[in-house]
Coordinates of C-alpha atoms in Angstrom, one line a residue:
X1 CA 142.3 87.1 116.7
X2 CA 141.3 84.6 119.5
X3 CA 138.2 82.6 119.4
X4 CA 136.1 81.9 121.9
X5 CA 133.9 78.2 122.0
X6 CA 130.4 78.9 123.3
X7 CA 129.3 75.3 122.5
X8 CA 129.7 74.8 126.9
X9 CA 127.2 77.8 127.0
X10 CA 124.0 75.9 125.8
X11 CA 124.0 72.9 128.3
X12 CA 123.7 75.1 131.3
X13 CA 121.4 78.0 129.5
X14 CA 117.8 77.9 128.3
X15 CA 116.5 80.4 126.2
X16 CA 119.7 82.4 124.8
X17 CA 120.0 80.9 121.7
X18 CA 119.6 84.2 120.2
X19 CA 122.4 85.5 121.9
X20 CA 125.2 82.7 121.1
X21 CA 124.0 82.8 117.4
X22 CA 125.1 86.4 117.8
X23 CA 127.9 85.7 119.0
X24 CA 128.9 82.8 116.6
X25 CA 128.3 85.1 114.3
X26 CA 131.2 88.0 114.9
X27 CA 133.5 85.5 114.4
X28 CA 132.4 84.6 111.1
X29 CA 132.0 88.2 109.9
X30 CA 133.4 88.9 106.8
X31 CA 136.0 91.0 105.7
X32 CA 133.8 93.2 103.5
X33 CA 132.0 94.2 106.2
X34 CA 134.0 97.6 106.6
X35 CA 132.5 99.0 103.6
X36 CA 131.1 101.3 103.3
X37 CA 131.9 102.6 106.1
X38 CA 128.8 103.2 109.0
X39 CA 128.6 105.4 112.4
X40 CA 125.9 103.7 114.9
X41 CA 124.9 106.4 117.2
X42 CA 122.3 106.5 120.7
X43 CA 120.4 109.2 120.0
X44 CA 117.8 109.3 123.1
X45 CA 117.3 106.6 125.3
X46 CA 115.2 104.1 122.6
X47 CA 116.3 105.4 119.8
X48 CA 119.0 105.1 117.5
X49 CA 120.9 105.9 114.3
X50 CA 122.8 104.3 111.4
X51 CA 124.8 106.9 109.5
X52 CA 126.9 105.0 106.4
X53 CA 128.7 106.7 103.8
X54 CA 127.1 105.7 100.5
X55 CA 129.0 108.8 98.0
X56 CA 127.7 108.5 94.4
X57 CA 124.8 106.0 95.1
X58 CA 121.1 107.1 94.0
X59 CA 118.4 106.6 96.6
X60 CA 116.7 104.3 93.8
X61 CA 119.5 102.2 94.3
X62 CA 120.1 101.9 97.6
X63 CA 117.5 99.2 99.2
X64 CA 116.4 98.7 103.2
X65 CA 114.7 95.7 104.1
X66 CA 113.9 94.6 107.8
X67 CA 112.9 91.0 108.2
X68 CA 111.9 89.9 111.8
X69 CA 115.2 91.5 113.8
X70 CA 117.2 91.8 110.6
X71 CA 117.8 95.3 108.6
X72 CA 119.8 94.2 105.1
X73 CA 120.7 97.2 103.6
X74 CA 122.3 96.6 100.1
X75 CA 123.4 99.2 97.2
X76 CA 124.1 98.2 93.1
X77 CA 124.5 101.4 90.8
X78 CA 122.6 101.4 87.8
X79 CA 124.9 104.2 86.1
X80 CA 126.1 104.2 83.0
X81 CA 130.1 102.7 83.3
X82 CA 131.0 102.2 79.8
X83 CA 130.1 105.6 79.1
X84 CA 132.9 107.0 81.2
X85 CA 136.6 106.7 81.2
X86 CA 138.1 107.0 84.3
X87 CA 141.9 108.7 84.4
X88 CA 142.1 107.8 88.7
X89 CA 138.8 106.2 90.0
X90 CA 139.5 106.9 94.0
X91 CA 135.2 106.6 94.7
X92 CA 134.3 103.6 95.7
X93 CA 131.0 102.5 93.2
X94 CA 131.1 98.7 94.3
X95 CA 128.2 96.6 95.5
X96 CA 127.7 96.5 98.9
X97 CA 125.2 94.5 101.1
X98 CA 125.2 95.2 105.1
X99 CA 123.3 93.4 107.7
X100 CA 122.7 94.9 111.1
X101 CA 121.0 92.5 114.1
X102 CA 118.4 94.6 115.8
X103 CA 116.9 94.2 119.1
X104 CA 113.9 92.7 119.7
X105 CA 110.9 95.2 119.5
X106 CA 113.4 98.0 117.3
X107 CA 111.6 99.1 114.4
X108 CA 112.7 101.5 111.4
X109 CA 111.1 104.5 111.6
X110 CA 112.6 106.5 109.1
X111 CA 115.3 106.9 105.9
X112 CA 117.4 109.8 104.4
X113 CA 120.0 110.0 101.6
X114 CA 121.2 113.8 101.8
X115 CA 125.2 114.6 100.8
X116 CA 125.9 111.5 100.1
X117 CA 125.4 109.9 103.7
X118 CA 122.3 107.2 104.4
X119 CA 120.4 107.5 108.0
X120 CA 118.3 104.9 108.9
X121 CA 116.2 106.4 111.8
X122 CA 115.2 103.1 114.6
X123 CA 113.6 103.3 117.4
X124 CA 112.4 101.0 119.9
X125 CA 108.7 100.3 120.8
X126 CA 108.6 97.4 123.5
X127 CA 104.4 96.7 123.7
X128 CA 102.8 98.0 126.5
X129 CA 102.1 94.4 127.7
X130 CA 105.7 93.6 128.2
X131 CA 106.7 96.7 129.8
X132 CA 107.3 96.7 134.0
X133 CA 104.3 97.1 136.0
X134 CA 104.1 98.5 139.4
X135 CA 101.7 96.4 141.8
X136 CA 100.2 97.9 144.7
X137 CA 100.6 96.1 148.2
X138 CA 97.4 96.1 150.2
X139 CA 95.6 99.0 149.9
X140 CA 91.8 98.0 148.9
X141 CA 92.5 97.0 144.7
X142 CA 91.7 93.2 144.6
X143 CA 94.6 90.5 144.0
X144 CA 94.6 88.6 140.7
X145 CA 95.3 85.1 140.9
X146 CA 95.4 82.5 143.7
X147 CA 93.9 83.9 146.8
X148 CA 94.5 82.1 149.9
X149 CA 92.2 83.4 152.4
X150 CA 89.6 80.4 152.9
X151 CA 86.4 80.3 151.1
X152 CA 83.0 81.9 152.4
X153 CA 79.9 80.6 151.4
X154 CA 76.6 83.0 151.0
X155 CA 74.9 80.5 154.0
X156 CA 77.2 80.6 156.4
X157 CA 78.0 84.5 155.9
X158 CA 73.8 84.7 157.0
X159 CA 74.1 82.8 159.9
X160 CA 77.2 84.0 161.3

């Protein structure tokens, strides 16, 4: 696998650090990161869906946690080993622990356990303040901000 130095990146870029973290950060991924195994899917244009295969795990021990643009999901069974002997074991029942980067502004909005699969429901909600604005050109809707037509005072308005 090749590696790519981003450390040239930051002296001509302001404000990406996000991004180059992110990236820094597939490169150190680890090798347990394939299980269990996890489908991300677009389901309509802001929202989205992680669909990971979880067979034999209770939903009381399966835990979601989002912190800031973080979503750790983690799983430790609480069954009963000692009480079972095991001929061929072929199901996975090790602890896992997953960590998905999210967007900014992509919140969870909802979590299933059915047939042994885990959805985690997101969707993103970008404020209303940070989303595009049209602005009208002319027309009679006063301009906000620095207006460069020159002043008129009340007294001279009179007398002209």
């Amino acid at each position: 696998m090749r590696t790519y130095d981003v450390a040239p990146l930051f002296r001509s870029s302001v404000g990406f650090d996000r991004v180059f973290d992110l990236l820094a950060q597939t490169e150190r991924a680890e090798a347990s990161a394939a299980w269990p195994p996890y489908n991300i899917e677009k389901v309509a244009e802001d929202e989205y869906r992680i669909t990971m295969a979880v067979a034999g795990f209770t939903a009381d021990e399966i835990e979601l946690t989002q912190h800031d643009t973080a979503l750790l999901v983690s799983g430790q069974r609480k069954g009963q080993e000692g009480e079972r002997q095991y001929l061929h074991r072929g199901i996975a029942a090790r602890t896992f622990r997953q960590t998905f980067n999210l967007a900014e502004h992509v919140k969870v909005t909802g979590a299933a356990l059915e047939n042994g699969l885990l959805t985690v429901d997101l969707k993103r909600e970008v404020p209303e303040a940070l989303k595009p604005r049209r602005i009208a050109i002319g027309g009679t809707q006063a301009a906000l901000g620095q207006d460069n037509a020159p002043a008129r005072i009340e007294g001279e308005a009179k007398a002209a």
